[in-house]
mmCIF file of C-alpha atoms in Angstrom:
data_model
loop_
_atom_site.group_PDB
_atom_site.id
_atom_site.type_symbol
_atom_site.label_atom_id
_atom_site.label_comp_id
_atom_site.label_asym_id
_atom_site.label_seq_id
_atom_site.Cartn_x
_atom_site.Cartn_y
_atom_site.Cartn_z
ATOM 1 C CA UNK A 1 32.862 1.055 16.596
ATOM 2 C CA UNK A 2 34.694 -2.324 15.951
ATOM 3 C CA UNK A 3 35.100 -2.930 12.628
ATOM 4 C CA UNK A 4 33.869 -6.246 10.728
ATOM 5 C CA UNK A 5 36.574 -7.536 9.209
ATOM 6 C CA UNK A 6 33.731 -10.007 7.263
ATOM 7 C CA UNK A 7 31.313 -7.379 6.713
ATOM 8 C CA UNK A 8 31.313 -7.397 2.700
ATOM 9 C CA UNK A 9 33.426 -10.398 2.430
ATOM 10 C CA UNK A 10 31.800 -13.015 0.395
ATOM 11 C CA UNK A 11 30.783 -15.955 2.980
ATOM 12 C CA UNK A 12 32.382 -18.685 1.483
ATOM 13 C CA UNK A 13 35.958 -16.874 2.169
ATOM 14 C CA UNK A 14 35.366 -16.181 5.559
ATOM 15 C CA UNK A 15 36.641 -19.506 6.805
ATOM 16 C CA UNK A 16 40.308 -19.356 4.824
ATOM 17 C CA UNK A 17 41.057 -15.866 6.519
ATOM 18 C CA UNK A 18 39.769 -16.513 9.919
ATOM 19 C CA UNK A 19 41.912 -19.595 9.872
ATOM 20 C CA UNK A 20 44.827 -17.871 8.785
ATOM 21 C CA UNK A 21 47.733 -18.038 11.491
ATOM 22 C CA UNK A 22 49.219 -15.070 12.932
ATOM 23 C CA UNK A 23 52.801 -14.594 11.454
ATOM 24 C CA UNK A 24 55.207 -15.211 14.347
ATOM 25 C CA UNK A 25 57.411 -12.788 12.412
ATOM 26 C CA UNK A 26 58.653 -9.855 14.230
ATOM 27 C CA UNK A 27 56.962 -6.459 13.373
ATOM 28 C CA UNK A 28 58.519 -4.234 11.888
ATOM 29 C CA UNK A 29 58.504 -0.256 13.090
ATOM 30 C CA UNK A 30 60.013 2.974 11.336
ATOM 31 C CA UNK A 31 59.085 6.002 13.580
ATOM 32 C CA UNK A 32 57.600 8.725 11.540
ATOM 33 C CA UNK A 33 60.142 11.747 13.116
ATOM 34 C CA UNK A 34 58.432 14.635 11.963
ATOM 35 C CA UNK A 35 55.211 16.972 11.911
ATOM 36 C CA UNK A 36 52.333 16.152 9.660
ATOM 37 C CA UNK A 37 52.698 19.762 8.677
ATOM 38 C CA UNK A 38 56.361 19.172 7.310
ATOM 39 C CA UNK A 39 55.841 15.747 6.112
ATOM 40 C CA UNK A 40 55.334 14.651 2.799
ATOM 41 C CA UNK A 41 53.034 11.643 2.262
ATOM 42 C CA UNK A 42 52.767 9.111 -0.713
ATOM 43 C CA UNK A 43 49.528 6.912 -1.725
ATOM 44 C CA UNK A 44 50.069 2.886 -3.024
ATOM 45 C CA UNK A 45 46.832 1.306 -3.767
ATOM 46 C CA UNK A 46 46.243 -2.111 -4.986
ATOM 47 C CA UNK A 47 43.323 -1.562 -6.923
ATOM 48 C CA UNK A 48 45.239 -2.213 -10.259
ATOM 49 C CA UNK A 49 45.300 1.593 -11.869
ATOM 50 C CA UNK A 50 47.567 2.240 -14.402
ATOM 51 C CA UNK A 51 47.733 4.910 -17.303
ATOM 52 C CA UNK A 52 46.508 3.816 -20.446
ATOM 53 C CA UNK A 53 48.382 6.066 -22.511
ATOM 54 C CA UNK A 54 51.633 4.945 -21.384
ATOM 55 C CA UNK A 55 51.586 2.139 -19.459
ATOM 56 C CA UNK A 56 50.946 -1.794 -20.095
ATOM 57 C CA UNK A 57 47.583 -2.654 -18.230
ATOM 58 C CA UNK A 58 48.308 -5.405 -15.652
ATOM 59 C CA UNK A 59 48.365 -8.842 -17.201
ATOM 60 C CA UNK A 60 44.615 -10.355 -16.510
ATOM 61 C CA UNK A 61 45.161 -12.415 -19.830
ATOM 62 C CA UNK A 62 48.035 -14.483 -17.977
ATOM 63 C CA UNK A 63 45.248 -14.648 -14.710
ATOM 64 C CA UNK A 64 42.949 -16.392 -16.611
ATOM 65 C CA UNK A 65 45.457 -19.176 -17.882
ATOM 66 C CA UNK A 66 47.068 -19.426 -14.715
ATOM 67 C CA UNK A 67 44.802 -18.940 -11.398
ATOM 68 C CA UNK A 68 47.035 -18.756 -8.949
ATOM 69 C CA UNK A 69 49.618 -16.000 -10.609
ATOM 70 C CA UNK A 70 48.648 -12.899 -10.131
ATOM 71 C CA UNK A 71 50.499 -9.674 -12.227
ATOM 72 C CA UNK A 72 53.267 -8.298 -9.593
ATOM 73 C CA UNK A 73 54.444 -5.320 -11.115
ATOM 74 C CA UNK A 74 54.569 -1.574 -10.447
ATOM 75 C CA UNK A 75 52.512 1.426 -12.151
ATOM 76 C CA UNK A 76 53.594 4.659 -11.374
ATOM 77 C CA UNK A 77 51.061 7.350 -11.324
ATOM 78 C CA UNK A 78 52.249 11.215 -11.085
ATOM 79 C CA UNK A 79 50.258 13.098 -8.737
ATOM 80 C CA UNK A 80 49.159 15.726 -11.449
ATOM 81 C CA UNK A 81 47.073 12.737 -12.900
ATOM 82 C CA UNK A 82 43.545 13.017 -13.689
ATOM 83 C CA UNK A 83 40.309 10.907 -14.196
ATOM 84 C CA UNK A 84 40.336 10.488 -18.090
ATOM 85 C CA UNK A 85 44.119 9.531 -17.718
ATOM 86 C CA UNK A 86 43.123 6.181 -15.667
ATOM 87 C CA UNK A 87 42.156 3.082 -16.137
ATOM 88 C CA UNK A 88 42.352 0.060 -13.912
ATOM 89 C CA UNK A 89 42.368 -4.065 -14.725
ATOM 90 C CA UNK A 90 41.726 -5.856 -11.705
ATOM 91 C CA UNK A 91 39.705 -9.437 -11.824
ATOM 92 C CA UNK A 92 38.435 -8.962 -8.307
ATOM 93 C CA UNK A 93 36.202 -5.952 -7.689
ATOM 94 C CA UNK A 94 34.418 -3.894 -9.684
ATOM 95 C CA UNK A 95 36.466 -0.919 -11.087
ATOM 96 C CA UNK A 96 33.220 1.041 -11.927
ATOM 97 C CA UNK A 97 33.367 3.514 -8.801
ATOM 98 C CA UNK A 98 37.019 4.038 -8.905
ATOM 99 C CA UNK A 99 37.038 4.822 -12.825
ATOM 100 C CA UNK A 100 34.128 8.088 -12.222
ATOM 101 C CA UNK A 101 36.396 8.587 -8.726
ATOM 102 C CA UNK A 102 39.603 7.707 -8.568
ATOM 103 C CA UNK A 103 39.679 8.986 -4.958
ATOM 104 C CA UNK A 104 37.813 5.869 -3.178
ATOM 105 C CA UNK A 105 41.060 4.117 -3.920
ATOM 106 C CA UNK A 106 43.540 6.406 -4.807
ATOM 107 C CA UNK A 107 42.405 9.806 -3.162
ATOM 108 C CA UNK A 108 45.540 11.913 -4.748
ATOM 109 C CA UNK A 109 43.105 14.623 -4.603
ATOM 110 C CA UNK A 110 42.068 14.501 -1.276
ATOM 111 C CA UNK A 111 45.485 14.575 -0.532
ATOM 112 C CA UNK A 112 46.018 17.223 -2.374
ATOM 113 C CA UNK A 113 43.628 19.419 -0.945
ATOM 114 C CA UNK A 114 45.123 18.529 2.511
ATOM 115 C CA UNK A 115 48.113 19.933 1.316
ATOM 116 C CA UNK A 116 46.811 22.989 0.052
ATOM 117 C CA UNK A 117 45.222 23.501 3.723
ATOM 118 C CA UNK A 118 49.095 23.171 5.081
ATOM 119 C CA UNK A 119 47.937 19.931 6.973
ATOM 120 C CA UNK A 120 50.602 17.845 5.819
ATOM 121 C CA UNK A 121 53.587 19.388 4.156
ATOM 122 C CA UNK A 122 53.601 18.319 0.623
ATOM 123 C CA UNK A 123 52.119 15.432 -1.971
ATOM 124 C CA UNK A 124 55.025 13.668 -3.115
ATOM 125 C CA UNK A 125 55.109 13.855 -6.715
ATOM 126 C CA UNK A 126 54.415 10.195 -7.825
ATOM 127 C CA UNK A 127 52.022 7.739 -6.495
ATOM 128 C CA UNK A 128 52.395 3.595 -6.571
ATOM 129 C CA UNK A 129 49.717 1.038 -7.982
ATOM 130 C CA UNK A 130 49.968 -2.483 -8.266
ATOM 131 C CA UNK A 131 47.633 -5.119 -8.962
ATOM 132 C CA UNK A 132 46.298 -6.763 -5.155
ATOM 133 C CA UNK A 133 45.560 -10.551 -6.208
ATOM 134 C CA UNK A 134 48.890 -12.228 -5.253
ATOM 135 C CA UNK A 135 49.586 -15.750 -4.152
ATOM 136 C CA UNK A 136 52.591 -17.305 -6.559
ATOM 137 C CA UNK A 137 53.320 -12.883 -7.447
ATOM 138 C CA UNK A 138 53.702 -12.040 -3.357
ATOM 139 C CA UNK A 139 57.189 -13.174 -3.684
ATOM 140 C CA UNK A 140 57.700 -11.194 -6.472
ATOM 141 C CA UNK A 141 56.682 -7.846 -4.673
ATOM 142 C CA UNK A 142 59.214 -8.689 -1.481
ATOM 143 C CA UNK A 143 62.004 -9.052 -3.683
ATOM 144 C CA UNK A 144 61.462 -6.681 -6.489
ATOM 145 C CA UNK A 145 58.249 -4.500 -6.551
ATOM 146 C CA UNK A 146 58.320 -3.528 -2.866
ATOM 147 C CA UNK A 147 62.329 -2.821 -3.800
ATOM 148 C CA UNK A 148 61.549 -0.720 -5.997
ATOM 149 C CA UNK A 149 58.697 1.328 -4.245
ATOM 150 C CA UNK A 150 61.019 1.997 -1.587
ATOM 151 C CA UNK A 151 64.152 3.480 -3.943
ATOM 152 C CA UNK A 152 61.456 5.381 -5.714
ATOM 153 C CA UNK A 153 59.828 7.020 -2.185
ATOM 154 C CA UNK A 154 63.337 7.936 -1.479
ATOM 155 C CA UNK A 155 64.404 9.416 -4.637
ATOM 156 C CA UNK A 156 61.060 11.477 -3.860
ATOM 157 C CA UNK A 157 62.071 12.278 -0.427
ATOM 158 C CA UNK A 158 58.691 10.560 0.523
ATOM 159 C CA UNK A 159 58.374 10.583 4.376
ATOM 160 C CA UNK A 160 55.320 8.264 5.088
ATOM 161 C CA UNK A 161 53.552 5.645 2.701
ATOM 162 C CA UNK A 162 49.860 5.591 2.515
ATOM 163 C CA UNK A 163 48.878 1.610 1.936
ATOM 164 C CA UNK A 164 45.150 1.352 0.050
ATOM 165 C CA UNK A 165 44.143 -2.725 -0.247
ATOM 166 C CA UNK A 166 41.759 -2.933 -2.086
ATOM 167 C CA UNK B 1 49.994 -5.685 0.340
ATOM 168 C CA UNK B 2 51.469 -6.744 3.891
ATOM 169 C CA UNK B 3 54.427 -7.866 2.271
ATOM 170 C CA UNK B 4 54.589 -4.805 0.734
ATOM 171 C CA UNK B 5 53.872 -2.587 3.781
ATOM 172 C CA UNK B 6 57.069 -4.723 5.464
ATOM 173 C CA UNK B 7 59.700 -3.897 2.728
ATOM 174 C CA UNK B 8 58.840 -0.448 3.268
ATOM 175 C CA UNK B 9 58.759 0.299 6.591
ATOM 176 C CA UNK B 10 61.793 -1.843 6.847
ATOM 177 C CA UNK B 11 63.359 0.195 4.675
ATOM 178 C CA UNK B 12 63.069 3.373 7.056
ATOM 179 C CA UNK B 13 60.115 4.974 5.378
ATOM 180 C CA UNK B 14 56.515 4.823 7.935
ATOM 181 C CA UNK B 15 53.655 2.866 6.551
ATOM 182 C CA UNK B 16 49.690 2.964 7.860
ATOM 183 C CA UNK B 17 47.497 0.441 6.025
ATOM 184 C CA UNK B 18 44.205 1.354 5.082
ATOM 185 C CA UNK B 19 42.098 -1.759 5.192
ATOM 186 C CA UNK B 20 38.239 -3.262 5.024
ATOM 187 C CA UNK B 21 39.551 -6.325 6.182
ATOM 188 C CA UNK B 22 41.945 -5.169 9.417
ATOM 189 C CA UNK B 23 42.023 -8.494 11.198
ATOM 190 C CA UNK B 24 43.809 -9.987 8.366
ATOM 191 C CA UNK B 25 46.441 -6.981 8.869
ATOM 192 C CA UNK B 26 46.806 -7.518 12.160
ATOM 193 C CA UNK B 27 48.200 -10.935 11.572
ATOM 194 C CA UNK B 28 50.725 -9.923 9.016
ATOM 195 C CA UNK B 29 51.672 -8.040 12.249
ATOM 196 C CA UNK B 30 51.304 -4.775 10.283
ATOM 197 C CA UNK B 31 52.862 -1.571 11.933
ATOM 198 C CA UNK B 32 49.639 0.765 12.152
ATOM 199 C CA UNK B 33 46.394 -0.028 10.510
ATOM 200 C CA UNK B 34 43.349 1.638 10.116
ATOM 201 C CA UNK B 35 40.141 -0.435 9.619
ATOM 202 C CA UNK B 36 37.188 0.635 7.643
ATOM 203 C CA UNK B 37 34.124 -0.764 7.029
ATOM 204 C CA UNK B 38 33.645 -0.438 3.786
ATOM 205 C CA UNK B 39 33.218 -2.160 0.178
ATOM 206 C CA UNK B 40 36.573 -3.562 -1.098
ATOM 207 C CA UNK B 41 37.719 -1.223 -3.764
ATOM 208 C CA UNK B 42 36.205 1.667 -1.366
ATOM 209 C CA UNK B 43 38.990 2.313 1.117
ATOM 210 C CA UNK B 44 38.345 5.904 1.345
ATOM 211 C CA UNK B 45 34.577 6.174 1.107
ATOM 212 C CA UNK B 46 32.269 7.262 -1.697
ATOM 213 C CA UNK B 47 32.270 8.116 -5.257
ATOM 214 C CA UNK B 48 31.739 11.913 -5.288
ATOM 215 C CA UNK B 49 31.666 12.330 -1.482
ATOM 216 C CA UNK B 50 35.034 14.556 -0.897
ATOM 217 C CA UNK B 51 33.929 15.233 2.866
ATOM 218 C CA UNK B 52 33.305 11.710 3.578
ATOM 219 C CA UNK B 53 37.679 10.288 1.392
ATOM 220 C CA UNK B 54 39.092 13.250 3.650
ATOM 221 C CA UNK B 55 37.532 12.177 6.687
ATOM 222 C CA UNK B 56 39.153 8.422 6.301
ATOM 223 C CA UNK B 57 42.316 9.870 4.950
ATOM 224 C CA UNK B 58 42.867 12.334 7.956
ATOM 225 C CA UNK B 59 41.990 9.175 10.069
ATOM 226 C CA UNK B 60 44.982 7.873 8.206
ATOM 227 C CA UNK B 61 47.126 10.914 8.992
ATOM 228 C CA UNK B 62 46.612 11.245 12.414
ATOM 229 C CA UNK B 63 46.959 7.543 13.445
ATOM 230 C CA UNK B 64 50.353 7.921 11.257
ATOM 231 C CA UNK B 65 51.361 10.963 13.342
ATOM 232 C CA UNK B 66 50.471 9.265 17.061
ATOM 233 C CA UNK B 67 50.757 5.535 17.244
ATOM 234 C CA UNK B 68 54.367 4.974 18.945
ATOM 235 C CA UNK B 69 54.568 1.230 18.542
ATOM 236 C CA UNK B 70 53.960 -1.093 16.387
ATOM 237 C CA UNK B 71 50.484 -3.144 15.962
ATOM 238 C CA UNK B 72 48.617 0.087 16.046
ATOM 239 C CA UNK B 73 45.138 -0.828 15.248
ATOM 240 C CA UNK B 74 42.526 2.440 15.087
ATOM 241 C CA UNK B 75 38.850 1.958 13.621
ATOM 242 C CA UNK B 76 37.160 4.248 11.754
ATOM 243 C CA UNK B 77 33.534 5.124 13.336
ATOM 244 C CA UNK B 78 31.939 5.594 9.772
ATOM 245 C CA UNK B 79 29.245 3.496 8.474
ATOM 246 C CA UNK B 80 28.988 2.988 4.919
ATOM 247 C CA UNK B 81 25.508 4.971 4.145
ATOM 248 C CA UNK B 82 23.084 2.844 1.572
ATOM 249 C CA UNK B 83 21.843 -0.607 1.855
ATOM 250 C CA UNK B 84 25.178 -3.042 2.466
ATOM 251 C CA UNK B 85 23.299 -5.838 0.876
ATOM 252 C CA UNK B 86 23.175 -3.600 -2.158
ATOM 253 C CA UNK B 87 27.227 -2.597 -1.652
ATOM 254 C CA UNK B 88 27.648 -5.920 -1.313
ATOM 255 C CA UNK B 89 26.484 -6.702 -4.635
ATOM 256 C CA UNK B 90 28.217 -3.504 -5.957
ATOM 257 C CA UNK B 91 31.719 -3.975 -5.158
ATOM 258 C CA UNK B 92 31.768 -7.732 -6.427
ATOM 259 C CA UNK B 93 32.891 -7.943 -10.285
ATOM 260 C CA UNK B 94 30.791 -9.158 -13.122
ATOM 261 C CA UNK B 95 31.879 -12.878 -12.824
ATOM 262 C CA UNK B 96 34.148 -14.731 -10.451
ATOM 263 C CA UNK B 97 38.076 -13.982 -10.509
ATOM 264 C CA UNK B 98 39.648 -17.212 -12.213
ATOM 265 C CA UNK B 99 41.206 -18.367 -8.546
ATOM 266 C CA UNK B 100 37.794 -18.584 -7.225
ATOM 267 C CA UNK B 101 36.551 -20.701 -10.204
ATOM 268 C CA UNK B 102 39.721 -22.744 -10.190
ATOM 269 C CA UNK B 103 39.255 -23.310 -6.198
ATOM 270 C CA UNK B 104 34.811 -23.940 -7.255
ATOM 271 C CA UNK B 105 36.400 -26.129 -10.163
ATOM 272 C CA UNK B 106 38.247 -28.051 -7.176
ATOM 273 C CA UNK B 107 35.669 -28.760 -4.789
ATOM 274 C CA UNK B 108 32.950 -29.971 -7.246
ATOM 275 C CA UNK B 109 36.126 -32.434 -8.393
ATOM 276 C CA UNK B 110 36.142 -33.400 -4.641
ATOM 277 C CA UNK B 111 32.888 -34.003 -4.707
ATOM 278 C CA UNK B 112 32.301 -36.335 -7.789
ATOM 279 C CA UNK B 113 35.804 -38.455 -6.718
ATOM 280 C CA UNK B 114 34.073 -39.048 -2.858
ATOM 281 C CA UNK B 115 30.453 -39.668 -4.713
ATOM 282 C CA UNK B 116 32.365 -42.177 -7.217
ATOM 283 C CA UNK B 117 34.566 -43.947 -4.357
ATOM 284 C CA UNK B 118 31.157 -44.448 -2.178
ATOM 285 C CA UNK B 119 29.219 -46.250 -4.825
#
C-alpha cells in the first residue's frame, strides 16, 4: 500500500505541507557497513519523553508565551528505563498512549527483545528524546542538539539511529 | 527531526526515519524512510500490541540493512485496526498547541482588517 501522508493530519494543515518545496539540498548518505546481527541500533523519538526523577520536563511554559519557539533540547533515556520512570510534555498530541506504552513511540523494548532473539547485535545503552514542535528551536538542534546526539551515539559505539517523529 | 536525521547521518552514523507523514520526509531529502499510516504519536503501532511495534520496527531494520542509496522510501502495508475517525480524535491533544491558536488568532485578525477596509 501507498501510504497517506494526510491520513490523520488535521485538514486545515494539509495545504502548508503539500506546498512545502522540496529542499534542493543534497542528500546526505552514510552506508550502514555491517550485519543487522552485529549491529547495534539506537532509538530518538520526538515525542517529548523525559525522566521525571531527574530530568527538567521540556519547557511548554515558554510555548505558551512564545508560539513559535519550541523547547530544543536533549533527554537522555537509558535503555534499562521503564514505564513508571517516564513522563512526556509535548503540546501537540496526546501523550495518553505513550505514557501506559512507551513502545508506540519509543519501542526500547521491542528492541530489546530483538536483541535477545540475536536479530540485531545489541541495544545501545542510551536512547535520545527531544521535544518535535520546532520552527525558531530547528536551528538550535543543527547546531547543538543534533551535535550532541551524534558525540553521544559514538561514545556508545551506536551503529545505526532509529528516527521516531512523532 | 529532518534536520536532525542530516547531522547524523552526516556525521557517519546511518539513519531510517520512521514517519506518518513520509512525503514531508521525502522533501527534506531524507536518506531512508519508512512510512506508516498511523496516528501521530503512534509510530510503531498500538498500545499493548508487541506483535504489531515489532512488526514496524523490523520494517525499520530491514529497510536500514538493504536500501543502497539515498531517498529510500519503503511503506509499511499495515492498516491501523479501529475506526480512524475515532484515532483521529485520539491522537489530537486536549486543546490546540499555542502555534495553531497564534496562526487561528492571525487569520480571524485578517479577517476583521479586510471586513473593516471593505465597509
Amino acid at each position: 500500500m501507498t501510504v497517506d501522508s494526510y491520513a490523520f493530519l488535521p485538514r486545515a494543515f494539509r495545504p502548508m505541507y503539500e506546498a512545502a518545496p522540496r529542499f534542493d539540498h543534497a542528500p546526505v548518505w552514510a552506508d550502514f557497513g555491517k550485519p543487522l546481527a552485529d549491529a547495534r541500533i539506537g532509538l530518538l523519538s520526538s515525542a517529548g519523553i523525559f525522566l521525571p526523577a531527574e530530568q527538567e520536563p521540556f519547557d511548554v511554559e515558554r510555548e505558551r508565551r512564545e508560539p513559535t519557539w519550541g523547547d530544543p533540547t536533549l533527554r537522555v533515556i537509558p535503555n534499562d528505563v521503564t514505564q513508571s520512570q517516564i513522563d512526556a510534555t509535548h503540546l501537540h498530541i496526546n501523550t495518553a498512549d505513550l505514557l501506559t506504552d512507551m513502545n508506540v513511540a519509543l519501542p526500547i523494548d521491542r528492541l530489546n527483545d530483538l536483541a535477545d532473539k540475536n536479530v540485531i547485535g545489541s541495544v545501545s545503552p542510551e536512547h535520545f528524546s527531544v521535544m518535535g514542535f520546532q520552527q525558531e528551536g530547528a536551528e538550535v538542534w543543527r547546531t547543538t542538539t543534533g551535535p550532541e546526539i551524534v558525540a553521544r551515539c559514538h561514545a556508545v559505539d551506536i551503529d545505526a539511529l532509529i528516527l521516531a517523529p512523532a | 527531526m529532518p534536520v536532525l536525521a542530516r547531522v547524523v547521518e552526516a556525521a557517519g552514523i546511518p539513519t531510517i526515519t520512521v514517519t506518518m507523514m513520509p512525503e514531508l520526509a521525502q522533501k527534506y531529502r531524507s536518506s531512508r524512510v519508512l512510512g506508516v499510516e498511523f496516528p501521530f504519536g503512534h509510530s510503531f503501532g498500538v498500545v499493548g500490541d508487541a506483535e504489531m511495534q515489532t512488526r514496524t520496527l523490523q520494517a525499520a531494520l530491514d529497510l536500514l540493512a538493504t536500501a543502497t542509496k539515498p531517498e529510500t522510501r519503503v511503506d509499511l502495508d499495515t492498516v491501523w485496526p479501529g475506526d480512524p475517525k475515532q484515532a483521529y480524535k485520539d491522537w489530537q491533544p486536549s486543546e490546540p498547541s499555542p502555534i495553531v491558536k497564534h496562526n487561528l488568532e492571525a487569520i480571524r485578525k485578517a479577517r476583521r482588517d479586510g471586513a473593516s477596509h471593505d465597509s
